[in-house]
């Protein structure tokens, strides 16, 4: 954590002028293996969209990291991206969404669909100010085919 902090600080201090720096927060880490847990819940006819981790627990666990990133953002005028805004609602950080599918490959890695879903807003932030035809081409790389 200290090494990472120093590395981030160094990057911020020496980054070339005119480059956009976006600090990215952590994703919620699940306490179960999502594919197995979802499969078990589905076999019991449970509502899959209720499965996940309490948002409050995630926020408590990452509070110091979030504060650190937000301090860097304010000090160095960077952008800030928090994938939990897409992955969590007010009470739960979801492992499944009806419109997307399984969001996690395992407890601490997003699936391809989960990553594409969580980073849609990041893609828009990266390509802000880019000509529309360039942004559409670049954002297409974030899309995942339905079979993945």
PDB file of N, CA, C and O in Angstrom, residues 35-66:
ATOM      1  N   UNK A  35     -20.003 -17.325  -9.145  1.00  0.00           N
ATOM      2  CA  UNK A  35     -20.661 -18.307 -10.018  1.00  0.00           C
ATOM      3  C   UNK A  35     -21.277 -19.482  -9.249  1.00  0.00           C
ATOM      4  O   UNK A  35     -22.405 -19.894  -9.525  1.00  0.00           O
ATOM      5  N   UNK A  36     -20.566 -20.013  -8.268  1.00  0.00           N
ATOM      6  CA  UNK A  36     -21.101 -21.129  -7.477  1.00  0.00           C
ATOM      7  C   UNK A  36     -22.305 -20.686  -6.648  1.00  0.00           C
ATOM      8  O   UNK A  36     -23.324 -21.381  -6.583  1.00  0.00           O
ATOM      9  N   UNK A  37     -22.174 -19.534  -6.019  1.00  0.00           N
ATOM     10  CA  UNK A  37     -23.234 -19.021  -5.161  1.00  0.00           C
ATOM     11  C   UNK A  37     -24.499 -18.728  -5.972  1.00  0.00           C
ATOM     12  O   UNK A  37     -25.610 -19.053  -5.560  1.00  0.00           O
ATOM     13  N   UNK A  38     -24.317 -18.145  -7.146  1.00  0.00           N
ATOM     14  CA  UNK A  38     -25.459 -17.842  -8.015  1.00  0.00           C
ATOM     15  C   UNK A  38     -26.114 -19.131  -8.499  1.00  0.00           C
ATOM     16  O   UNK A  38     -27.340 -19.243  -8.525  1.00  0.00           O
ATOM     17  N   UNK A  39     -25.310 -20.110  -8.882  1.00  0.00           N
ATOM     18  CA  UNK A  39     -25.863 -21.397  -9.321  1.00  0.00           C
ATOM     19  C   UNK A  39     -26.687 -22.059  -8.237  1.00  0.00           C
ATOM     20  O   UNK A  39     -27.788 -22.571  -8.496  1.00  0.00           O
ATOM     21  N   UNK A  40     -26.180 -22.040  -7.017  1.00  0.00           N
ATOM     22  CA  UNK A  40     -26.916 -22.627  -5.885  1.00  0.00           C
ATOM     23  C   UNK A  40     -28.221 -21.864  -5.641  1.00  0.00           C
ATOM     24  O   UNK A  40     -29.270 -22.462  -5.464  1.00  0.00           O
ATOM     25  N   UNK A  41     -28.142 -20.538  -5.667  1.00  0.00           N
ATOM     26  CA  UNK A  41     -29.340 -19.719  -5.437  1.00  0.00           C
ATOM     27  C   UNK A  41     -30.365 -19.933  -6.540  1.00  0.00           C
ATOM     28  O   UNK A  41     -31.572 -20.003  -6.271  1.00  0.00           O
ATOM     29  N   UNK A  42     -29.907 -20.074  -7.766  1.00  0.00           N
ATOM     30  CA  UNK A  42     -30.825 -20.304  -8.887  1.00  0.00           C
ATOM     31  C   UNK A  42     -31.527 -21.651  -8.737  1.00  0.00           C
ATOM     32  O   UNK A  42     -32.725 -21.763  -8.992  1.00  0.00           O
ATOM     33  N   UNK A  43     -30.801 -22.661  -8.266  1.00  0.00           N
ATOM     34  CA  UNK A  43     -31.419 -23.979  -8.083  1.00  0.00           C
ATOM     35  C   UNK A  43     -32.478 -23.952  -6.980  1.00  0.00           C
ATOM     36  O   UNK A  43     -33.371 -24.793  -6.944  1.00  0.00           O
ATOM     37  N   UNK A  44     -32.385 -22.961  -6.085  1.00  0.00           N
ATOM     38  CA  UNK A  44     -33.367 -22.800  -5.007  1.00  0.00           C
ATOM     39  C   UNK A  44     -34.421 -21.746  -5.349  1.00  0.00           C
ATOM     40  O   UNK A  44     -35.197 -21.334  -4.489  1.00  0.00           O
ATOM     41  N   UNK A  45     -34.417 -21.286  -6.614  1.00  0.00           N
ATOM     42  CA  UNK A  45     -35.377 -20.292  -7.117  1.00  0.00           C
ATOM     43  C   UNK A  45     -35.333 -18.975  -6.340  1.00  0.00           C
ATOM     44  O   UNK A  45     -36.354 -18.313  -6.165  1.00  0.00           O
ATOM     45  N   UNK A  46     -34.149 -18.568  -5.897  1.00  0.00           N
ATOM     46  CA  UNK A  46     -33.997 -17.281  -5.218  1.00  0.00           C
ATOM     47  C   UNK A  46     -33.855 -16.161  -6.241  1.00  0.00           C
ATOM     48  O   UNK A  46     -33.453 -16.395  -7.390  1.00  0.00           O
ATOM     49  N   UNK A  47     -34.170 -14.950  -5.815  1.00  0.00           N
ATOM     50  CA  UNK A  47     -33.995 -13.781  -6.678  1.00  0.00           C
ATOM     51  C   UNK A  47     -32.502 -13.472  -6.758  1.00  0.00           C
ATOM     52  O   UNK A  47     -31.886 -13.048  -5.777  1.00  0.00           O
ATOM     53  N   UNK A  48     -31.905 -13.665  -7.923  1.00  0.00           N
ATOM     54  CA  UNK A  48     -30.459 -13.529  -8.085  1.00  0.00           C
ATOM     55  C   UNK A  48     -29.976 -12.090  -7.914  1.00  0.00           C
ATOM     56  O   UNK A  48     -28.828 -11.866  -7.541  1.00  0.00           O
ATOM     57  N   UNK A  49     -30.842 -11.137  -8.167  1.00  0.00           N
ATOM     58  CA  UNK A  49     -30.430  -9.741  -8.048  1.00  0.00           C
ATOM     59  C   UNK A  49     -30.274  -9.292  -6.595  1.00  0.00           C
ATOM     60  O   UNK A  49     -29.748  -8.215  -6.341  1.00  0.00           O
ATOM     61  N   UNK A  50     -30.697 -10.098  -5.667  1.00  0.00           N
ATOM     62  CA  UNK A  50     -30.513  -9.748  -4.249  1.00  0.00           C
ATOM     63  C   UNK A  50     -29.190 -10.281  -3.709  1.00  0.00           C
ATOM     64  O   UNK A  50     -28.813  -9.953  -2.586  1.00  0.00           O
ATOM     65  N   UNK A  51     -28.484 -11.072  -4.505  1.00  0.00           N
ATOM     66  CA  UNK A  51     -27.238 -11.680  -4.045  1.00  0.00           C
ATOM     67  C   UNK A  51     -26.078 -10.697  -4.134  1.00  0.00           C
ATOM     68  O   UNK A  51     -25.968  -9.941  -5.092  1.00  0.00           O
ATOM     69  N   UNK A  52     -25.231 -10.712  -3.136  1.00  0.00           N
ATOM     70  CA  UNK A  52     -24.067  -9.840  -3.156  1.00  0.00           C
ATOM     71  C   UNK A  52     -23.540  -9.593  -1.764  1.00  0.00           C
ATOM     72  O   UNK A  52     -23.719 -10.401  -0.852  1.00  0.00           O
ATOM     73  N   UNK A  53     -22.934  -8.457  -1.626  1.00  0.00           N
ATOM     74  CA  UNK A  53     -22.291  -8.067  -0.376  1.00  0.00           C
ATOM     75  C   UNK A  53     -22.913  -6.765   0.117  1.00  0.00           C
ATOM     76  O   UNK A  53     -23.175  -5.881  -0.690  1.00  0.00           O
ATOM     77  N   UNK A  54     -23.136  -6.628   1.410  1.00  0.00           N
ATOM     78  CA  UNK A  54     -23.690  -5.361   1.896  1.00  0.00           C
ATOM     79  C   UNK A  54     -22.783  -4.179   1.521  1.00  0.00           C
ATOM     80  O   UNK A  54     -21.566  -4.230   1.735  1.00  0.00           O
ATOM     81  N   UNK A  55     -23.370  -3.161   0.945  1.00  0.00           N
ATOM     82  CA  UNK A  55     -22.587  -1.995   0.531  1.00  0.00           C
ATOM     83  C   UNK A  55     -21.862  -1.360   1.722  1.00  0.00           C
ATOM     84  O   UNK A  55     -20.722  -0.925   1.611  1.00  0.00           O
ATOM     85  N   UNK A  56     -22.513  -1.328   2.847  1.00  0.00           N
ATOM     86  CA  UNK A  56     -21.914  -0.708   4.031  1.00  0.00           C
ATOM     87  C   UNK A  56     -20.600  -1.409   4.412  1.00  0.00           C
ATOM     88  O   UNK A  56     -19.619  -0.769   4.747  1.00  0.00           O
ATOM     89  N   UNK A  57     -20.574  -2.741   4.334  1.00  0.00           N
ATOM     90  CA  UNK A  57     -19.354  -3.492   4.663  1.00  0.00           C
ATOM     91  C   UNK A  57     -18.233  -3.140   3.688  1.00  0.00           C
ATOM     92  O   UNK A  57     -17.078  -2.949   4.094  1.00  0.00           O
ATOM     93  N   UNK A  58     -18.555  -3.055   2.397  1.00  0.00           N
ATOM     94  CA  UNK A  58     -17.566  -2.678   1.389  1.00  0.00           C
ATOM     95  C   UNK A  58     -17.026  -1.276   1.660  1.00  0.00           C
ATOM     96  O   UNK A  58     -15.817  -1.039   1.621  1.00  0.00           O
ATOM     97  N   UNK A  59     -17.912  -0.346   1.953  1.00  0.00           N
ATOM     98  CA  UNK A  59     -17.484   1.034   2.204  1.00  0.00           C
ATOM     99  C   UNK A  59     -16.602   1.134   3.444  1.00  0.00           C
ATOM    100  O   UNK A  59     -15.618   1.867   3.447  1.00  0.00           O
ATOM    101  N   UNK A  60     -16.940   0.399   4.489  1.00  0.00           N
ATOM    102  CA  UNK A  60     -16.113   0.419   5.694  1.00  0.00           C
ATOM    103  C   UNK A  60     -14.730  -0.167   5.422  1.00  0.00           C
ATOM    104  O   UNK A  60     -13.718   0.347   5.890  1.00  0.00           O
ATOM    105  N   UNK A  61     -14.693  -1.242   4.658  1.00  0.00           N
ATOM    106  CA  UNK A  61     -13.428  -1.911   4.356  1.00  0.00           C
ATOM    107  C   UNK A  61     -12.493  -1.042   3.521  1.00  0.00           C
ATOM    108  O   UNK A  61     -11.274  -1.116   3.657  1.00  0.00           O
ATOM    109  N   UNK A  62     -13.046  -0.218   2.645  1.00  0.00           N
ATOM    110  CA  UNK A  62     -12.229   0.571   1.721  1.00  0.00           C
ATOM    111  C   UNK A  62     -12.188   2.064   2.052  1.00  0.00           C
ATOM    112  O   UNK A  62     -11.667   2.848   1.258  1.00  0.00           O
ATOM    113  N   UNK A  63     -12.697   2.445   3.186  1.00  0.00           N
ATOM    114  CA  UNK A  63     -12.795   3.874   3.531  1.00  0.00           C
ATOM    115  C   UNK A  63     -11.446   4.596   3.441  1.00  0.00           C
ATOM    116  O   UNK A  63     -11.340   5.665   2.847  1.00  0.00           O
ATOM    117  N   UNK A  64     -10.378   4.038   4.012  1.00  0.00           N
ATOM    118  CA  UNK A  64      -9.089   4.742   4.001  1.00  0.00           C
ATOM    119  C   UNK A  64      -8.543   4.871   2.577  1.00  0.00           C
ATOM    120  O   UNK A  64      -7.962   5.902   2.213  1.00  0.00           O
ATOM    121  N   UNK A  65      -8.728   3.853   1.755  1.00  0.00           N
ATOM    122  CA  UNK A  65      -8.271   3.907   0.362  1.00  0.00           C
ATOM    123  C   UNK A  65      -9.063   4.954  -0.413  1.00  0.00           C
ATOM    124  O   UNK A  65      -8.488   5.740  -1.170  1.00  0.00           O
ATOM    125  N   UNK A  66     -10.384   4.968  -0.227  1.00  0.00           N
ATOM    126  CA  UNK A  66     -11.226   5.961  -0.911  1.00  0.00           C
ATOM    127  C   UNK A  66     -10.804   7.376  -0.519  1.00  0.00           C
ATOM    128  O   UNK A  66     -10.684   8.256  -1.373  1.00  0.00           O
TER     129      UNK A  66
END
